[in-house]
Amino acid sequence: MSSGRFITFEGGEGVGKSTQARMLADVLSGRGLGVVLTREPGGTPGAESIRELLLDKRHDWDVRAEALLFAAARSDHVEHAIGPALNRGDWVVCDRFIDSSRAYQAGGDDLSDDAILSLHTIGSYALMPDVTFLLYADPEAVAARLAERDGGNSDRIGGRPAPYHARVAQRFRDLAAMDPERFVLIDASGTPEAVHERVLRAMAPLLGEGG
Ligand code: TYD
């Protein structure tokens, strides 16, 4: 029986995570594998409702409430979508997961990494991905892409000032350095196809194709 893997894409806003997650999911399904493509915050009806609450600019969630809401959304997502998919032997490709909470709520704000991981233990059995692709790109190129995508209508978290996002980016790099077995750094510059090639090269061992 095939054994599925849990793959996540992480990084700041506008680096192309969603596109890369979709392209990888297409390749995996094209090989006849069972694949679930999903995202956070969201991925189940309950978690999508929490997403709306989290990103709504009318709310001024404190970082603790924010961390709890992300953890609650993730709990529902793991319980009703990711967990069942992995138990079936499907491959799960997820656009953001626990490392986003570690980078944004503990890196951009002042919660500790241990606090975020405790919430993850309570909410989601401390489930960790098998592989995490961390996409990074030049901040100026990202700003141009975001201006085109969001046209000044960024969400409650995306719209935070540049120093916040710089701390988040640094925290992502720190997490990757702390866990080089799980993280793969991907240069997100160039066309989506070029970035996809980088992801596929890194996937080769997982797909039993050698190094
Ligand atoms: P997302 O829709 O993935 O944004 P983008 O496509 O711009 O990358 O995520 C929405 C926002 O939620 C984004 O600003 C990152 C933030 N976020 C956290 O702060 N913590 C988390 O745990 C997750 C999953 C997302």
PDB file of N, CA, C and O and ligand atoms in Angstrom, residues 11-14 17-18 39-41 51 55 66 70 74 95-102 104-105 146 149-150 155 157-158 160 164-165, ligand 1:
ATOM      1  N   GLY A  11       6.638  30.480   3.963  1.00  0.00           N
ATOM      2  CA  GLY A  11       7.340  31.688   3.531  1.00  0.00           C
ATOM      3  C   GLY A  11       6.448  32.896   3.733  1.00  0.00           C
ATOM      4  O   GLY A  11       5.288  32.762   4.147  1.00  0.00           O
ATOM      5  N   GLY A  12       6.978  34.073   3.463  1.00  0.00           N
ATOM      6  CA  GLY A  12       6.204  35.302   3.623  1.00  0.00           C
ATOM      7  C   GLY A  12       5.124  35.430   2.564  1.00  0.00           C
ATOM      8  O   GLY A  12       4.925  34.527   1.746  1.00  0.00           O
ATOM      9  N   GLU A  13       4.407  36.549   2.602  1.00  0.00           N
ATOM     10  CA  GLU A  13       3.339  36.761   1.608  1.00  0.00           C
ATOM     11  C   GLU A  13       3.963  36.981   0.229  1.00  0.00           C
ATOM     12  O   GLU A  13       5.034  37.555   0.103  1.00  0.00           O
ATOM     13  N   GLY A  14       3.234  36.557  -0.780  1.00  0.00           N
ATOM     14  CA  GLY A  14       3.609  36.909  -2.155  1.00  0.00           C
ATOM     15  C   GLY A  14       4.840  36.212  -2.704  1.00  0.00           C
ATOM     16  O   GLY A  14       5.375  36.636  -3.725  1.00  0.00           O
ATOM     17  N   LYS A  17       3.739  30.630  -2.831  1.00  0.00           N
ATOM     18  CA  LYS A  17       3.498  29.334  -2.189  1.00  0.00           C
ATOM     19  C   LYS A  17       2.313  28.603  -2.800  1.00  0.00           C
ATOM     20  O   LYS A  17       2.379  27.407  -3.069  1.00  0.00           O
ATOM     21  N   SER A  18       1.200  29.331  -2.986  1.00  0.00           N
ATOM     22  CA  SER A  18      -0.025  28.670  -3.463  1.00  0.00           C
ATOM     23  C   SER A  18       0.191  28.073  -4.847  1.00  0.00           C
ATOM     24  O   SER A  18      -0.224  26.943  -5.110  1.00  0.00           O
ATOM     25  N   ARG A  39      -4.895  24.342   2.447  1.00  0.00           N
ATOM     26  CA  ARG A  39      -4.193  25.564   2.860  1.00  0.00           C
ATOM     27  C   ARG A  39      -4.571  25.942   4.291  1.00  0.00           C
ATOM     28  O   ARG A  39      -5.582  25.487   4.830  1.00  0.00           O
ATOM     29  N   GLU A  40      -3.736  26.802   4.870  1.00  0.00           N
ATOM     30  CA  GLU A  40      -4.059  27.369   6.188  1.00  0.00           C
ATOM     31  C   GLU A  40      -3.894  28.885   6.154  1.00  0.00           C
ATOM     32  O   GLU A  40      -3.048  29.378   5.401  1.00  0.00           O
ATOM     33  N   PRO A  41      -4.595  29.641   6.993  1.00  0.00           N
ATOM     34  CA  PRO A  41      -5.699  29.115   7.792  1.00  0.00           C
ATOM     35  C   PRO A  41      -6.850  28.724   6.881  1.00  0.00           C
ATOM     36  O   PRO A  41      -7.160  29.445   5.939  1.00  0.00           O
ATOM     37  N   ARG A  51     -10.736  31.454   9.615  1.00  0.00           N
ATOM     38  CA  ARG A  51      -9.887  32.299   8.759  1.00  0.00           C
ATOM     39  C   ARG A  51     -10.512  33.687   8.559  1.00  0.00           C
ATOM     40  O   ARG A  51      -9.842  34.705   8.657  1.00  0.00           O
ATOM     41  N   LEU A  55      -8.685  37.236   9.635  1.00  0.00           N
ATOM     42  CA  LEU A  55      -8.161  38.199   8.657  1.00  0.00           C
ATOM     43  C   LEU A  55      -9.019  39.456   8.539  1.00  0.00           C
ATOM     44  O   LEU A  55      -8.650  40.412   7.869  1.00  0.00           O
ATOM     45  N   GLU A  66      -4.913  35.566  18.711  1.00  0.00           N
ATOM     46  CA  GLU A  66      -4.583  35.196  17.330  1.00  0.00           C
ATOM     47  C   GLU A  66      -3.958  33.786  17.297  1.00  0.00           C
ATOM     48  O   GLU A  66      -4.351  32.941  16.484  1.00  0.00           O
ATOM     49  N   PHE A  70      -5.524  30.517  15.377  1.00  0.00           N
ATOM     50  CA  PHE A  70      -4.803  29.736  14.361  1.00  0.00           C
ATOM     51  C   PHE A  70      -4.718  28.275  14.803  1.00  0.00           C
ATOM     52  O   PHE A  70      -4.871  27.359  13.996  1.00  0.00           O
ATOM     53  N   ARG A  74      -6.285  25.085  12.913  1.00  0.00           N
ATOM     54  CA  ARG A  74      -5.399  23.959  12.541  1.00  0.00           C
ATOM     55  C   ARG A  74      -5.916  22.655  13.123  1.00  0.00           C
ATOM     56  O   ARG A  74      -5.876  21.599  12.463  1.00  0.00           O
ATOM     57  N   ASP A  95      -0.506  24.579   1.931  1.00  0.00           N
ATOM     58  CA  ASP A  95       0.006  25.945   1.801  1.00  0.00           C
ATOM     59  C   ASP A  95      -0.063  26.578   3.198  1.00  0.00           C
ATOM     60  O   ASP A  95      -1.145  26.938   3.650  1.00  0.00           O
ATOM     61  N   ARG A  96       1.051  26.629   3.887  1.00  0.00           N
ATOM     62  CA  ARG A  96       1.229  27.072   5.278  1.00  0.00           C
ATOM     63  C   ARG A  96       0.748  26.011   6.277  1.00  0.00           C
ATOM     64  O   ARG A  96      -0.233  25.316   6.048  1.00  0.00           O
ATOM     65  N   PHE A  97       1.448  25.932   7.419  1.00  0.00           N
ATOM     66  CA  PHE A  97       1.043  25.049   8.525  1.00  0.00           C
ATOM     67  C   PHE A  97       1.691  25.600   9.794  1.00  0.00           C
ATOM     68  O   PHE A  97       1.846  26.830   9.921  1.00  0.00           O
ATOM     69  N   ILE A  98       2.075  24.738  10.727  1.00  0.00           N
ATOM     70  CA  ILE A  98       2.548  25.182  12.046  1.00  0.00           C
ATOM     71  C   ILE A  98       3.699  26.181  11.976  1.00  0.00           C
ATOM     72  O   ILE A  98       3.790  27.111  12.797  1.00  0.00           O
ATOM     73  N   ASP A  99       4.595  26.053  10.987  1.00  0.00           N
ATOM     74  CA  ASP A  99       5.735  26.979  10.954  1.00  0.00           C
ATOM     75  C   ASP A  99       5.295  28.419  10.729  1.00  0.00           C
ATOM     76  O   ASP A  99       6.001  29.349  11.122  1.00  0.00           O
ATOM     77  N   SER A 100       4.118  28.629  10.106  1.00  0.00           N
ATOM     78  CA  SER A 100       3.624  30.003   9.972  1.00  0.00           C
ATOM     79  C   SER A 100       3.277  30.571  11.337  1.00  0.00           C
ATOM     80  O   SER A 100       3.561  31.738  11.629  1.00  0.00           O
ATOM     81  N   SER A 101       2.673  29.757  12.203  1.00  0.00           N
ATOM     82  CA  SER A 101       2.384  30.261  13.557  1.00  0.00           C
ATOM     83  C   SER A 101       3.677  30.545  14.314  1.00  0.00           C
ATOM     84  O   SER A 101       3.789  31.516  15.059  1.00  0.00           O
ATOM     85  N   ARG A 102       4.678  29.666  14.106  1.00  0.00           N
ATOM     86  CA  ARG A 102       5.964  29.868  14.803  1.00  0.00           C
ATOM     87  C   ARG A 102       6.652  31.137  14.294  1.00  0.00           C
ATOM     88  O   ARG A 102       7.295  31.846  15.058  1.00  0.00           O
ATOM     89  N   TYR A 104       5.081  33.840  12.528  1.00  0.00           N
ATOM     90  CA  TYR A 104       4.287  35.074  12.646  1.00  0.00           C
ATOM     91  C   TYR A 104       3.936  35.380  14.104  1.00  0.00           C
ATOM     92  O   TYR A 104       4.149  36.488  14.569  1.00  0.00           O
ATOM     93  N   GLN A 105       3.351  34.404  14.813  1.00  0.00           N
ATOM     94  CA  GLN A 105       2.899  34.723  16.169  1.00  0.00           C
ATOM     95  C   GLN A 105       4.063  34.711  17.167  1.00  0.00           C
ATOM     96  O   GLN A 105       4.075  35.485  18.119  1.00  0.00           O
ATOM     97  N   LEU A 146       3.048  41.710  -4.622  1.00  0.00           N
ATOM     98  CA  LEU A 146       1.906  41.920  -3.724  1.00  0.00           C
ATOM     99  C   LEU A 146       1.060  43.118  -4.152  1.00  0.00           C
ATOM    100  O   LEU A 146      -0.171  43.081  -4.053  1.00  0.00           O
ATOM    101  N   ARG A 149      -1.042  41.832  -6.818  1.00  0.00           N
ATOM    102  CA  ARG A 149      -2.050  40.869  -6.354  1.00  0.00           C
ATOM    103  C   ARG A 149      -3.117  41.508  -5.480  1.00  0.00           C
ATOM    104  O   ARG A 149      -4.306  41.306  -5.685  1.00  0.00           O
ATOM    105  N   ASP A 150      -2.699  42.284  -4.484  1.00  0.00           N
ATOM    106  CA  ASP A 150      -3.641  42.801  -3.481  1.00  0.00           C
ATOM    107  C   ASP A 150      -4.065  44.237  -3.748  1.00  0.00           C
ATOM    108  O   ASP A 150      -5.042  44.715  -3.157  1.00  0.00           O
ATOM    109  N   ASP A 155      -4.664  41.848   3.812  1.00  0.00           N
ATOM    110  CA  ASP A 155      -5.492  41.463   4.957  1.00  0.00           C
ATOM    111  C   ASP A 155      -4.873  41.983   6.262  1.00  0.00           C
ATOM    112  O   ASP A 155      -3.864  42.663   6.260  1.00  0.00           O
ATOM    113  N   ILE A 157      -3.186  40.712   8.640  1.00  0.00           N
ATOM    114  CA  ILE A 157      -1.809  40.360   8.992  1.00  0.00           C
ATOM    115  C   ILE A 157      -0.852  40.766   7.869  1.00  0.00           C
ATOM    116  O   ILE A 157       0.203  41.350   8.119  1.00  0.00           O
ATOM    117  N   GLY A 158      -1.256  40.514   6.628  1.00  0.00           N
ATOM    118  CA  GLY A 158      -0.401  40.886   5.487  1.00  0.00           C
ATOM    119  C   GLY A 158      -0.110  42.379   5.470  1.00  0.00           C
ATOM    120  O   GLY A 158       0.944  42.816   5.009  1.00  0.00           O
ATOM    121  N   ARG A 160       0.570  44.373   7.861  1.00  0.00           N
ATOM    122  CA  ARG A 160       1.433  44.901   8.938  1.00  0.00           C
ATOM    123  C   ARG A 160       2.720  45.500   8.358  1.00  0.00           C
ATOM    124  O   ARG A 160       3.116  45.154   7.249  1.00  0.00           O
ATOM    125  N   TYR A 164       7.813  44.150  10.822  1.00  0.00           N
ATOM    126  CA  TYR A 164       7.149  42.929  11.305  1.00  0.00           C
ATOM    127  C   TYR A 164       7.460  41.780  10.342  1.00  0.00           C
ATOM    128  O   TYR A 164       7.879  40.692  10.742  1.00  0.00           O
ATOM    129  N   HIS A 165       7.282  42.042   9.044  1.00  0.00           N
ATOM    130  CA  HIS A 165       7.498  40.979   8.056  1.00  0.00           C
ATOM    131  C   HIS A 165       8.975  40.590   7.964  1.00  0.00           C
ATOM    132  O   HIS A 165       9.291  39.433   7.679  1.00  0.00           O
TER     133      HIS A 165
HETATM  134  P1  TYD B   1      -2.357  33.316   3.446  1.00  0.00           P
HETATM  135  O1  TYD B   1      -3.724  33.322   2.932  1.00  0.00           O
HETATM  136  O2  TYD B   1      -1.534  32.090   3.188  1.00  0.00           O
HETATM  137  O3  TYD B   1      -1.591  34.609   2.924  1.00  0.00           O
HETATM  138  P2  TYD B   1      -0.648  34.804   1.662  1.00  0.00           P
HETATM  139  O4  TYD B   1      -1.305  34.113   0.492  1.00  0.00           O
HETATM  140  O5  TYD B   1      -0.622  36.297   1.533  1.00  0.00           O
HETATM  141  O6  TYD B   1       0.678  34.216   1.992  1.00  0.00           O
HETATM  142  O7  TYD B   1      -2.364  33.561   5.022  1.00  0.00           O
HETATM  143  C1  TYD B   1      -3.068  34.639   5.557  1.00  0.00           C
HETATM  144  C2  TYD B   1      -2.259  35.345   6.610  1.00  0.00           C
HETATM  145  O8  TYD B   1      -2.230  34.582   7.821  1.00  0.00           O
HETATM  146  C3  TYD B   1      -0.807  35.596   6.236  1.00  0.00           C
HETATM  147  O9  TYD B   1      -0.542  36.979   6.521  1.00  0.00           O
HETATM  148  C4  TYD B   1      -0.016  34.740   7.177  1.00  0.00           C
HETATM  149  C5  TYD B   1      -0.922  34.608   8.363  1.00  0.00           C
HETATM  150  N1  TYD B   1      -0.727  33.394   9.186  1.00  0.00           N
HETATM  151  C6  TYD B   1      -0.274  33.532  10.500  1.00  0.00           C
HETATM  152  O10 TYD B   1      -0.009  34.654  10.960  1.00  0.00           O
HETATM  153  N2  TYD B   1      -0.154  32.404  11.277  1.00  0.00           N
HETATM  154  C7  TYD B   1      -0.461  31.154  10.818  1.00  0.00           C
HETATM  155  O11 TYD B   1      -0.340  30.163  11.563  1.00  0.00           O
HETATM  156  C8  TYD B   1      -0.930  31.031   9.453  1.00  0.00           C
HETATM  157  C9  TYD B   1      -1.293  29.676   8.919  1.00  0.00           C
HETATM  158  C10 TYD B   1      -1.045  32.178   8.679  1.00  0.00           C
END
